[in-house]
XYZ file of C-alpha atoms in Angstrom:
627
model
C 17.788 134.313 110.559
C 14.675 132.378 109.332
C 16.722 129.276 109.102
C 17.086 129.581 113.089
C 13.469 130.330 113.791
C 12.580 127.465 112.282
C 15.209 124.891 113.375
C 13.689 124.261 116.980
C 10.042 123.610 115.664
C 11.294 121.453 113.016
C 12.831 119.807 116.291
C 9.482 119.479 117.953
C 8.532 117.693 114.527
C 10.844 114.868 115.519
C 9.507 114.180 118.505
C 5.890 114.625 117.028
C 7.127 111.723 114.317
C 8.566 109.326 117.326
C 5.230 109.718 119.287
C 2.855 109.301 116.234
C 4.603 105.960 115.283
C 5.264 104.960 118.998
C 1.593 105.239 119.120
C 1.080 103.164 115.947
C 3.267 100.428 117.393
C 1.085 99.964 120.665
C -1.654 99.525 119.064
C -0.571 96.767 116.760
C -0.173 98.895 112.943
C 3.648 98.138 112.391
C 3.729 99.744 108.951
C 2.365 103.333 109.727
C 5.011 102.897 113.015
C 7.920 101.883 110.382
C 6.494 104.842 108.266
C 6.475 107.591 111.283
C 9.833 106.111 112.493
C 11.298 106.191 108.883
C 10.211 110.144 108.787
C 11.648 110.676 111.834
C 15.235 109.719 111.104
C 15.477 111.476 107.874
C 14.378 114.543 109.172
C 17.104 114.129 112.635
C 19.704 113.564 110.117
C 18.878 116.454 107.933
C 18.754 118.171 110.479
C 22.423 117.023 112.585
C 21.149 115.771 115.606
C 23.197 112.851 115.982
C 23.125 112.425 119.946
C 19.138 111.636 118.720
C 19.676 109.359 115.768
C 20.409 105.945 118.290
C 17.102 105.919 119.802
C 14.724 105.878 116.459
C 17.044 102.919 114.827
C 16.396 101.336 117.601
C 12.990 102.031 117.009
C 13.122 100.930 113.505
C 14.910 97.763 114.328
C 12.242 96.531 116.739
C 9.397 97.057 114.114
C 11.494 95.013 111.713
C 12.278 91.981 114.188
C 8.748 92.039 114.945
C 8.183 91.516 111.296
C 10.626 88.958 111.090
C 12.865 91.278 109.234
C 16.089 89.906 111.237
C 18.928 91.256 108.691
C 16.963 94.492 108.661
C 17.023 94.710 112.459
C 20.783 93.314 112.738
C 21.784 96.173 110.663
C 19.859 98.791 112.708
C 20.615 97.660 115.687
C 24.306 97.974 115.047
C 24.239 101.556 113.831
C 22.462 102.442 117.291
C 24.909 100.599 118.742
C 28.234 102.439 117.169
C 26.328 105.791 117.422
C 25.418 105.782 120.825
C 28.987 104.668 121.694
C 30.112 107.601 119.265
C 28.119 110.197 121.132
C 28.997 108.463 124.655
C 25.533 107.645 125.231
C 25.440 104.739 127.671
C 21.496 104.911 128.399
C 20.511 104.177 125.065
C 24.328 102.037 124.243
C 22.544 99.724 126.647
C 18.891 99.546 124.901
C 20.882 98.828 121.647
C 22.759 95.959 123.651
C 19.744 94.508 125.024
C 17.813 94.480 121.452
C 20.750 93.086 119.999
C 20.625 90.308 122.624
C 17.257 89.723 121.390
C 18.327 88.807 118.042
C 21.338 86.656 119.186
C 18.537 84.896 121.659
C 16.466 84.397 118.437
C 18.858 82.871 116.417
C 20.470 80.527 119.512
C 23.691 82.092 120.188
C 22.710 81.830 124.034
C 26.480 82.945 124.709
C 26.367 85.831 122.546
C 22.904 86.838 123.981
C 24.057 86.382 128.033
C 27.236 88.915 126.934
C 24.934 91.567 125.427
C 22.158 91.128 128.627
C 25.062 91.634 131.299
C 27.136 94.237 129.479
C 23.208 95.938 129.122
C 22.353 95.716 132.719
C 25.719 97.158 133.962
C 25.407 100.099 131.824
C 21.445 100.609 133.471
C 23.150 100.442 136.588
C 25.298 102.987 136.241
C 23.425 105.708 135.171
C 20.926 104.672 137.318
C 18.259 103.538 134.546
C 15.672 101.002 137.124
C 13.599 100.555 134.147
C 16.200 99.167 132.062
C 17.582 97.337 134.863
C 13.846 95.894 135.212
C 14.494 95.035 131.898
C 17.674 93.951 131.655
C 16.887 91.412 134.875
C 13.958 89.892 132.425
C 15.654 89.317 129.719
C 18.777 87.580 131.305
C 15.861 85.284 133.100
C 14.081 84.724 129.614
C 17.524 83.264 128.798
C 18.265 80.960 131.941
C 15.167 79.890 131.483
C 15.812 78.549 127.729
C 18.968 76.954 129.007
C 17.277 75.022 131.982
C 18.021 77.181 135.058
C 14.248 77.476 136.583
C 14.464 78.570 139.523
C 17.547 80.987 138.319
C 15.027 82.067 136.066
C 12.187 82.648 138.635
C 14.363 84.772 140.786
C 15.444 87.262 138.148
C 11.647 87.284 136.860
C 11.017 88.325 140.649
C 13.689 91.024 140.831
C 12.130 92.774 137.597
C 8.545 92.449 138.585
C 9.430 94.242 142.058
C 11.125 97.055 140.264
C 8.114 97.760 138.220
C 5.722 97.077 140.891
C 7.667 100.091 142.063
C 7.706 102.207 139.568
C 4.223 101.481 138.633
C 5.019 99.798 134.999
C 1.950 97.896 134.298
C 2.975 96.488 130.886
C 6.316 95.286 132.220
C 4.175 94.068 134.852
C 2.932 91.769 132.608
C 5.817 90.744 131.072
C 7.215 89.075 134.168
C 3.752 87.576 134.960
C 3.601 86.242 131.447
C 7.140 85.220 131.739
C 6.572 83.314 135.074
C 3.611 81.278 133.805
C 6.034 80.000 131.065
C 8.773 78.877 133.848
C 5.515 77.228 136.260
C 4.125 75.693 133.006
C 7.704 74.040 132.102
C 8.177 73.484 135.589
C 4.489 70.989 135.473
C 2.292 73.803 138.286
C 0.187 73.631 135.271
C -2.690 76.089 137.487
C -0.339 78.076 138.667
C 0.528 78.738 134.923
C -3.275 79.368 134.107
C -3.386 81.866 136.736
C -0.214 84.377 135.985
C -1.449 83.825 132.049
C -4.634 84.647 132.724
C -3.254 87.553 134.695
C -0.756 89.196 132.509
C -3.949 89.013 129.535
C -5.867 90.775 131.256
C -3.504 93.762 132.292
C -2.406 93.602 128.407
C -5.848 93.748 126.888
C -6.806 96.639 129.575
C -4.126 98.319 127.969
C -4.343 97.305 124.466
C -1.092 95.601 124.179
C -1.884 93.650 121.397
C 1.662 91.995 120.663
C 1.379 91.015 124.438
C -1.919 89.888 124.461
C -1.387 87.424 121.165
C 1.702 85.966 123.293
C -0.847 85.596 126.270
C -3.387 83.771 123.763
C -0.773 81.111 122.414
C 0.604 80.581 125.968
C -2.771 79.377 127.014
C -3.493 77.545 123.879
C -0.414 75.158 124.947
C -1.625 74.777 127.854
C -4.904 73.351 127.137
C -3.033 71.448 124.226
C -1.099 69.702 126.730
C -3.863 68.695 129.211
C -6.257 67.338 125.722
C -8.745 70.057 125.768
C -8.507 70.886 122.123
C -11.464 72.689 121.893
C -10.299 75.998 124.130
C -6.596 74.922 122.381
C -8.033 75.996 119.046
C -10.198 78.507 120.450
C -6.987 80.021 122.266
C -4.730 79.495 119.169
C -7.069 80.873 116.584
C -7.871 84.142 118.025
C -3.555 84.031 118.547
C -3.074 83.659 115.174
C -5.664 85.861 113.805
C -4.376 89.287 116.206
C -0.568 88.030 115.344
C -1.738 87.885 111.907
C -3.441 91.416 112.217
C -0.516 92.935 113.755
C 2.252 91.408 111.286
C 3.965 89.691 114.212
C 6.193 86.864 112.525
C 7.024 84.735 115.499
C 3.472 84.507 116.976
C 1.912 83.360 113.459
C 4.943 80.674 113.401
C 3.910 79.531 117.433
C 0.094 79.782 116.546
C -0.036 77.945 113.416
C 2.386 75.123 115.476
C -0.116 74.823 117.730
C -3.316 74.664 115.345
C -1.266 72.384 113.105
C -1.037 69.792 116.614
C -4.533 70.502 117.724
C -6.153 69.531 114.098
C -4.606 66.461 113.665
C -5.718 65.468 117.142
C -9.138 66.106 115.972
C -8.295 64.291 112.444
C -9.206 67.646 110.726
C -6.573 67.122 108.448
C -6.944 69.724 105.889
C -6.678 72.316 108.243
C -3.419 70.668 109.748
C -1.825 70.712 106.362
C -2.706 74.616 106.035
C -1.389 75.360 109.226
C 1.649 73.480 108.517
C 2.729 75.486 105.689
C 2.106 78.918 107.532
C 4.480 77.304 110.433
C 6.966 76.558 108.194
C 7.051 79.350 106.009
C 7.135 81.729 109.104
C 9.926 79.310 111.089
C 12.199 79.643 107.689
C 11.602 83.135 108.338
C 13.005 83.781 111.589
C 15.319 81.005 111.864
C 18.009 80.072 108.511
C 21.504 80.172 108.155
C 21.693 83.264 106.365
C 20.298 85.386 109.428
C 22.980 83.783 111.848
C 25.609 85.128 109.150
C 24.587 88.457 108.920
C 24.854 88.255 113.005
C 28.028 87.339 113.129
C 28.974 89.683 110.012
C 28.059 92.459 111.852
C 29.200 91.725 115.145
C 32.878 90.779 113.747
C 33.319 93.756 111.798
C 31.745 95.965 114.504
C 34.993 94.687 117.155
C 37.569 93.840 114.472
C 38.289 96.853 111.930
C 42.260 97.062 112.432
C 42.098 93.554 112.400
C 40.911 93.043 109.330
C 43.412 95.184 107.602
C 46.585 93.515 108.571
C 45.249 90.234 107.384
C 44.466 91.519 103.921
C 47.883 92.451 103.951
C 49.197 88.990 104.979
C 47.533 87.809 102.211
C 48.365 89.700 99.861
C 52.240 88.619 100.497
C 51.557 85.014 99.743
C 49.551 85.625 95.862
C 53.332 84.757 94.742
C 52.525 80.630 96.004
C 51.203 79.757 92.507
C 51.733 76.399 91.911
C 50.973 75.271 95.593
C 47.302 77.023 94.630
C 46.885 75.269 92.028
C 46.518 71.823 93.756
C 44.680 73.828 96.522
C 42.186 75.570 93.713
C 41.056 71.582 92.598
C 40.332 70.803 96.299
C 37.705 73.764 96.501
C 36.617 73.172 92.835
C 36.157 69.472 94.401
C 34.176 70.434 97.234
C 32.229 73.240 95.982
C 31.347 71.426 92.663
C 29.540 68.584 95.464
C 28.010 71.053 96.767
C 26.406 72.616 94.097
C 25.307 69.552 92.801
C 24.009 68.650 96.216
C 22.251 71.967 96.125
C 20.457 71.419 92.626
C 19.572 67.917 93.127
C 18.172 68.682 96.768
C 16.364 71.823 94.549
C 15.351 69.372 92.420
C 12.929 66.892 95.288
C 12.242 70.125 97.014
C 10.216 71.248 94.116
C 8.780 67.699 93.002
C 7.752 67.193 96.740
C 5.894 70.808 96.891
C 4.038 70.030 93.373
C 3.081 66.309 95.045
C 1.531 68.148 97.826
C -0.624 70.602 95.948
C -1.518 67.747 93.636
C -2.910 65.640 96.472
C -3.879 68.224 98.848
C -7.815 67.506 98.393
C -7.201 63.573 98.935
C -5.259 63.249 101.612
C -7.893 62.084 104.237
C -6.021 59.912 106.810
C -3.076 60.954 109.279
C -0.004 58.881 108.131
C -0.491 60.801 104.599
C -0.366 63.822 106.514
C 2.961 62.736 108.291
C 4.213 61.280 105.211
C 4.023 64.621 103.477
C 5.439 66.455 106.642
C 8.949 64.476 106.924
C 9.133 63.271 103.446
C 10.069 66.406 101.599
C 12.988 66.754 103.936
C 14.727 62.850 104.998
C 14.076 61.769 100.855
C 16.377 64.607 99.937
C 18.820 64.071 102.874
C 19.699 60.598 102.203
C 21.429 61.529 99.237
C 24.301 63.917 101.374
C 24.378 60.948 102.951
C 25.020 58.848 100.335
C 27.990 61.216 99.210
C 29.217 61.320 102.344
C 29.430 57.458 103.413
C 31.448 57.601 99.750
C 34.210 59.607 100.908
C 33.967 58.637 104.534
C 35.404 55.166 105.800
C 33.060 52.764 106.677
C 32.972 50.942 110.646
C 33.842 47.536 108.467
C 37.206 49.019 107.268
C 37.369 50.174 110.637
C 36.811 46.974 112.256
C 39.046 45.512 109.753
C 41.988 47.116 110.861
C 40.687 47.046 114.904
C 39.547 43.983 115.283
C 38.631 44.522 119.195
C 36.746 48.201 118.828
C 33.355 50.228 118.243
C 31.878 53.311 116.985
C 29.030 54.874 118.436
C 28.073 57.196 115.584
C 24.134 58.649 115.493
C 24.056 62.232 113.981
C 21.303 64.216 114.788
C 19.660 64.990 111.384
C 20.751 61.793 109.401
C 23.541 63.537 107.732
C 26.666 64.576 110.364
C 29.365 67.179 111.014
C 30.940 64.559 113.140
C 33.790 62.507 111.323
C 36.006 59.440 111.944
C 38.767 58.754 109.729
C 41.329 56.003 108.809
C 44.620 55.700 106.834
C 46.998 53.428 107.069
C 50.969 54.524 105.819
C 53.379 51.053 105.826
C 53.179 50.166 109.609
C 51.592 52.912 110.718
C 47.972 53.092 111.108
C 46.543 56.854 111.444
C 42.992 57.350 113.063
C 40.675 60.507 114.138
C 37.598 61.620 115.549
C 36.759 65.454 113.993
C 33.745 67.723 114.767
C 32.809 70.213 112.156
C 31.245 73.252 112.887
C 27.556 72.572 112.097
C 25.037 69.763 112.058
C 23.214 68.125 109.224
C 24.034 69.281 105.329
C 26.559 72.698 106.514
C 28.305 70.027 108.733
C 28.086 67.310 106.197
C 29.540 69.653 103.877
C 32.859 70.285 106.458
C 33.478 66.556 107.529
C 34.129 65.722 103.850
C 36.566 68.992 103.448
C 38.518 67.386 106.673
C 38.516 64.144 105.611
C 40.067 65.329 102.357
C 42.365 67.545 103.762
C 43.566 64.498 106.377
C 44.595 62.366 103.428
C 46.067 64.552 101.198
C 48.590 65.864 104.546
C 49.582 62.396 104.610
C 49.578 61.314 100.688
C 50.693 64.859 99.124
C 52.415 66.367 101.584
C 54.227 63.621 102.995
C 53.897 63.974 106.525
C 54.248 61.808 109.422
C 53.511 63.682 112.934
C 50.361 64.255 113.999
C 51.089 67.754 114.864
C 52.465 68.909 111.614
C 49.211 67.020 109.931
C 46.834 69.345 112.161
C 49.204 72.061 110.900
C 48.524 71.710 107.461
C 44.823 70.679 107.739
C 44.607 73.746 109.825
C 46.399 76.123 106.854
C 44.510 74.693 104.259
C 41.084 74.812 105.720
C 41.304 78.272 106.552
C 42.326 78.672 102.985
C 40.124 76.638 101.579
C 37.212 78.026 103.202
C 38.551 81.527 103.015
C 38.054 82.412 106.634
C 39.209 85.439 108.132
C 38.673 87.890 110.728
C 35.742 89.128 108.539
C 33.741 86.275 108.180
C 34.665 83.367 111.150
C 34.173 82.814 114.459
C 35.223 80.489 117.432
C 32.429 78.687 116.315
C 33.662 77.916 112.783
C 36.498 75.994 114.400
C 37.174 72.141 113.895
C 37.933 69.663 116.763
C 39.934 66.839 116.700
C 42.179 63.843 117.814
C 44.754 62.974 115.604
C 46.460 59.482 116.632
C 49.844 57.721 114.846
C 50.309 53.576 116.020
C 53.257 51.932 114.344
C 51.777 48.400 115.619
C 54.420 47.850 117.809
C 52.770 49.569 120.545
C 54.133 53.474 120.731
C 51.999 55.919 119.575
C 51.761 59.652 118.669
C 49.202 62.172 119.132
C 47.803 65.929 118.664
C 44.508 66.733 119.860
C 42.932 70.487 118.742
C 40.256 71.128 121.678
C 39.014 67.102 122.254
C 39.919 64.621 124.322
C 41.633 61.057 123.923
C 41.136 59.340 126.669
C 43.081 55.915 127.835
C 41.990 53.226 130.275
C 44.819 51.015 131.727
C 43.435 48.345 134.264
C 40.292 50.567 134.973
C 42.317 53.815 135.605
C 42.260 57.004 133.502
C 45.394 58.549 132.307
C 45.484 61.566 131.662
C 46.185 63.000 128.156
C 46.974 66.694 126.421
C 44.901 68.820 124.208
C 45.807 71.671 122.689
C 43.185 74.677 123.564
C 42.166 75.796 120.607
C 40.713 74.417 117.365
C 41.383 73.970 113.387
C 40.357 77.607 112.454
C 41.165 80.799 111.519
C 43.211 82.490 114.557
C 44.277 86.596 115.230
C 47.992 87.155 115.496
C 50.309 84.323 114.484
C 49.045 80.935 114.360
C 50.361 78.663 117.212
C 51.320 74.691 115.812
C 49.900 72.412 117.697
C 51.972 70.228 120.092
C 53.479 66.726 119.347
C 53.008 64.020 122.191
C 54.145 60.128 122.355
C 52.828 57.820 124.572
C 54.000 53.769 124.911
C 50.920 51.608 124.839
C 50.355 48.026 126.649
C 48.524 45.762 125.381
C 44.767 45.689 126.911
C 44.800 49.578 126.529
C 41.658 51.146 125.541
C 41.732 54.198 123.785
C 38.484 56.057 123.962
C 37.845 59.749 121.507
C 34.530 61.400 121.204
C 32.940 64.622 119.974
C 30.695 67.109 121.991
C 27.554 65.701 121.350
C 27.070 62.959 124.043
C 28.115 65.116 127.032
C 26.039 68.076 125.816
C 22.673 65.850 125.528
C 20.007 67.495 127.946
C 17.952 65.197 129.600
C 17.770 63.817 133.471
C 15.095 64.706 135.928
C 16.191 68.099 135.621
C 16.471 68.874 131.665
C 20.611 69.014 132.668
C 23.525 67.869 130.401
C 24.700 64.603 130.905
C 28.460 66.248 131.304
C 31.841 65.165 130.160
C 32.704 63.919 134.067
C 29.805 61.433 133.879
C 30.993 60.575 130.300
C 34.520 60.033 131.254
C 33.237 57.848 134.504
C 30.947 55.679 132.607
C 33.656 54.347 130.385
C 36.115 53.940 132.751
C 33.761 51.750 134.661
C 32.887 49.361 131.505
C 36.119 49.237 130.422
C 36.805 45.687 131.116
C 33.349 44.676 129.213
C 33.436 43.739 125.451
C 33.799 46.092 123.189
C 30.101 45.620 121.327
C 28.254 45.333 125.288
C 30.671 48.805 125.935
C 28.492 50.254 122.824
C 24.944 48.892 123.966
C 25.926 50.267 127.231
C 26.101 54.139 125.732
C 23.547 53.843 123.704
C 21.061 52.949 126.711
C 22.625 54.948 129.357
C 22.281 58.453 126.510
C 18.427 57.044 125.583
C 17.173 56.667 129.014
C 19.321 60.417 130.018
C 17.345 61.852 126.986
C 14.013 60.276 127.478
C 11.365 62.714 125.392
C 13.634 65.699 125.001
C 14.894 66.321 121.274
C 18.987 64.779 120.387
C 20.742 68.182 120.685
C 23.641 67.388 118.632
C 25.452 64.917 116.352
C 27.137 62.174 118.856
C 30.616 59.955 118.008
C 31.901 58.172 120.499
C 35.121 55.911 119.396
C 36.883 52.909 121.283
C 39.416 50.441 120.621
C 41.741 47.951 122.379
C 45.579 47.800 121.264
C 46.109 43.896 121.290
């Protein structure tokens, strides 16, 4: 009988707990929040009340993303999320969707992020939630407008603001007006920008939002930044950085200390850039590194794939009886991996000599170039030695032109290093030639174009194989084994692309293609060619081979293959791609030009379409003329 007397005030306690650190949060004190919020949910599940658990891990996971705890939030996130689906929740189901969106914004898995958003605003709308529909309407604008879509953007900005105008929600209020300066800023109303900042700080400091008004501060800062008045820029950044700082708010110290980094070496204060440099990168590594994106997708996978999971662990069990077929798969991986931990130690290695360099010097560097110098040095030195390994194994564009005469390669990865691959091997009369792209950019996708290039030649030289079918087969078998990928830890996005091509010089030719495109011009007209629609990878259910096709070649055929990255490159008047129609169009129309003048022609045409805005993506673009 006590035990029931007390159970409903220990009830009240809870919400006590959730008020006292909802409290905390507003105004700014993250760790008494986490502390209230971590009471909470040990006393709710002490007490049963699971239908209540969902909402305090959400509450939990916000403080920690704030922080720039990301794993921390992932993981809380995704217990509100199988909870509230547990207890049939759909009001808070759709708060957990919409945080998790956050996170998949955060880390750039836009696609991810737009799925969570719309699944998150349905939900709202059917149990009649407006202020999560407010919500849900800002958040899938937030995202248009990272991809581009301004005035997409604008209108759902609108469509929340009028729902809290409504309801009489003056912090979401000044969300959307914070939100809109950002699109008029990007769209170059730089006043107009001023004004709806200027706007939503006000509302936020009248109502001591202090994560909202350090968002305000830095907004304005780049503002001022961009028209030259770097006096209100630091004025604007440093009060930023100091309330972000106050607060604990990881991605508004990384944004401030960008922008006082910029605004001190215009003012050749460069001491002070060098300090703010470090804080920027130390709070960027934070919020933004390889290992958060895996914990993303580890969660999300094993959140929709359980069952799926099991039956492959079963599969593979059946094959453990392969043994001698391991064995020359085990010295491939021992290959691989024993680069890349050498890669790893000697890029360790500079890392470590660079940082020592830089406290050495720190009180004599007094000009900018040092400054620069000590800013990209650290990173391109240590670089150039994947590169280095890579070229090794690779095949060079000599060998290349050595076997086609009448040809060119386009081939400018993003971050000197590249997950996009051509490849050459020639077999008696038959010449085989590819164009692959990895998953991944830079060292990860350095990394994967030397396991394909491996695995290409040893299909033909081990195996024995001729088709180019069968030899995506087996590169496909042995990279998911060699990589170990399964439903548990791979996605989509772990998938290879590529053209495989098979010439026997006398002018037939065979081809597979796994999700790129070979295209041929004969006398300035495109014909059209197959791809399969799906990459190398790890696949559910049983893996489909990819198909076989022959084609007869004339001579004065060109033969064009190419990764993503030139069609994906944003740039234009608008900030659009340059798209794969355009692509296709511009080398059908300088097909009849020489080969080297077809390769100065790309590489203007994708400078001029990208202008200012930052290569998105490693670019290979491939063409040769059968003679």
């Amino acid at each position: 009988a006590e035990g029931d007397e007390l159970l409903p005030i220990l009830v009240y306690k809870t919400w006590a707990l959730n008020n006292i650190g909802y409290a905390y949060k507003k105004k700014g004190n993250f760790l008494k929040a986490l502390g209230y919020y971590k009471e909470c949910l040990s006393l709710k599940e002490d007490l049963g009340l699971k239908a209540r658990l969902p909402v305090t891990l959400i509450n939990i996971g916000a403080i920690y993303y704030d922080q720039g705890s990301i794993e921390k939030a992932i993981e809380f996130y995704h217990r509100a999320l199988s909870m509230s689906e547990e207890v049939g929740n759909k009001k808070i189901l759709s708060y957990a969707l919409n945080n998790l969106g956050g996170v998949y914004e955060g880390q750039r898995e836009y696609e991810k992020a737009m799925g969570n958003y719309m699944r998150s605003l349905e939900l709202h709308k059917e149990v009649n939630n407006h202020s999560g529909v407010a919500t849900a309407y800002n958040n899938i604008a937030t995202l248009q407008r990272r991809q581009g879509n301004y005035e997409e953007a604008l209108q759902g900005f609108q469509k929340s603001l009028k729902i809290r105008e409504e309801n009489g929600e003056r912090r979401g209020i000044a969300i959307c007006l914070n939100n809109m300066g950002v699109v008029f800023d990007l769209q170059g109303q730089t006043d107009k920008a001023i004004e709806y900042f200027e706007w939503s700080l006000a509302m936020r400091q009248s109502l001591g939002y202090k994560k909202g008004v350090a968002v305000c501060l830095k907004n304005l800062g780049n503002i001022y930044m961009a028209k030259n008045e770097l006096g209100k820029a630091v004025d604007y950044g440093s009060r930023a950085f100091k309330l972000s700082k106050d607060i604990g708010y990881t991605a508004e110290i990384c944004n401030a200390s960008r922008l006082l980094k910029q605004a001190y070496i215009k003012l050749g204060a460069f001491s002070l850039a060098l300090d703010y440099h470090k804080v920027y990168m130390s709070m960027r590594d934070s919020l933004y590194n390889a290992k958060t994106q895996k914990a993303a997708i580890r969660q999300q996978f094993q959140y929709e794939h359980d069952k799926e999971l099991f039956e492959l662990e079963l599969e593979e069990e059946k094959q453990q009886d392969l043994e001698t077929k391991e064995a020359e798969k085990t010295r491939l991986i021992i290959y691989v991996v024993a680069i890349g931990l050498a890669l790893a130690l000697v890029f360790l290695v500079i890392l470590v000599n660079r940082l020592m360099m830089i406290q050495r010097q720190r009180n004599v560097i007094r000009g900018h170039k040092e400054v620069v110098a000590l800013q990209n040095k650290d990173i391109v030195d240590s670089i150039h030695y994947a590169k280095r390994i890579q070229n090794s194994v690779l095949p060079s564009q000599k060998q290349f032109r050595d076997v086609f005469p009448d040809s060119f390669i386009l081939y400018n990865p993003k971050d000197i290093i590249s997950g996009d691959f051509y490849w050459l091997y020639e077999a008696g009369d038959t010449v085989y030639f590819s164009v692959s792209d990895c998953p991944g950019r830079g060292v990860p996708g350095a990394f994967m174009s030397i396991i394909g290039s491996s695995l290409l030649n040893d299909a033909i030289s081990s195996k024995g194989l001729s088709q180019p079918s069968e030899i995506l087969d087996e590169v496909k078998n042995e990279y998911v084994r060699a990589l170990e990928l399964s439903a548990e830890n791979t996605l989509s996005g772990d998938d290879m692309k590529a053209v495989l091509c098979a010439w026997d010089k006398n002018g037939a030719m065979q081809y597979a293609a796994a999700n790129m495109s070979l295209l041929i011009i004969r006398d300035g007209q495109v014909i059209e060619t197959h791809s399969d629609n799906r990459g190398i990878g790890f696949s559910l259910g049983p893996p489909l081979p990819f198909t076989n096709h022959s084609i007869s070649l004339k001579k004065g055929d060109t033969l064009y293959m190419y990764s993503d990255g030139y069609q994906n490159q944003f740039g234009g008047e608008k900030g659009k791609k340059f798209r794969v129609k355009k692509l296709r169009s511009l080398l059908a129309g300088n097909s009849g030009e020489p080969m080297e003048k077809q390769q100065h022609i790309l590489e203007a045409t994708i400078e001029n379409w990208r202008g200012s805005t930052e290569q998105v993506d490693d670019i290979l673009v491939m063409g040769l003329k059968l003679n």
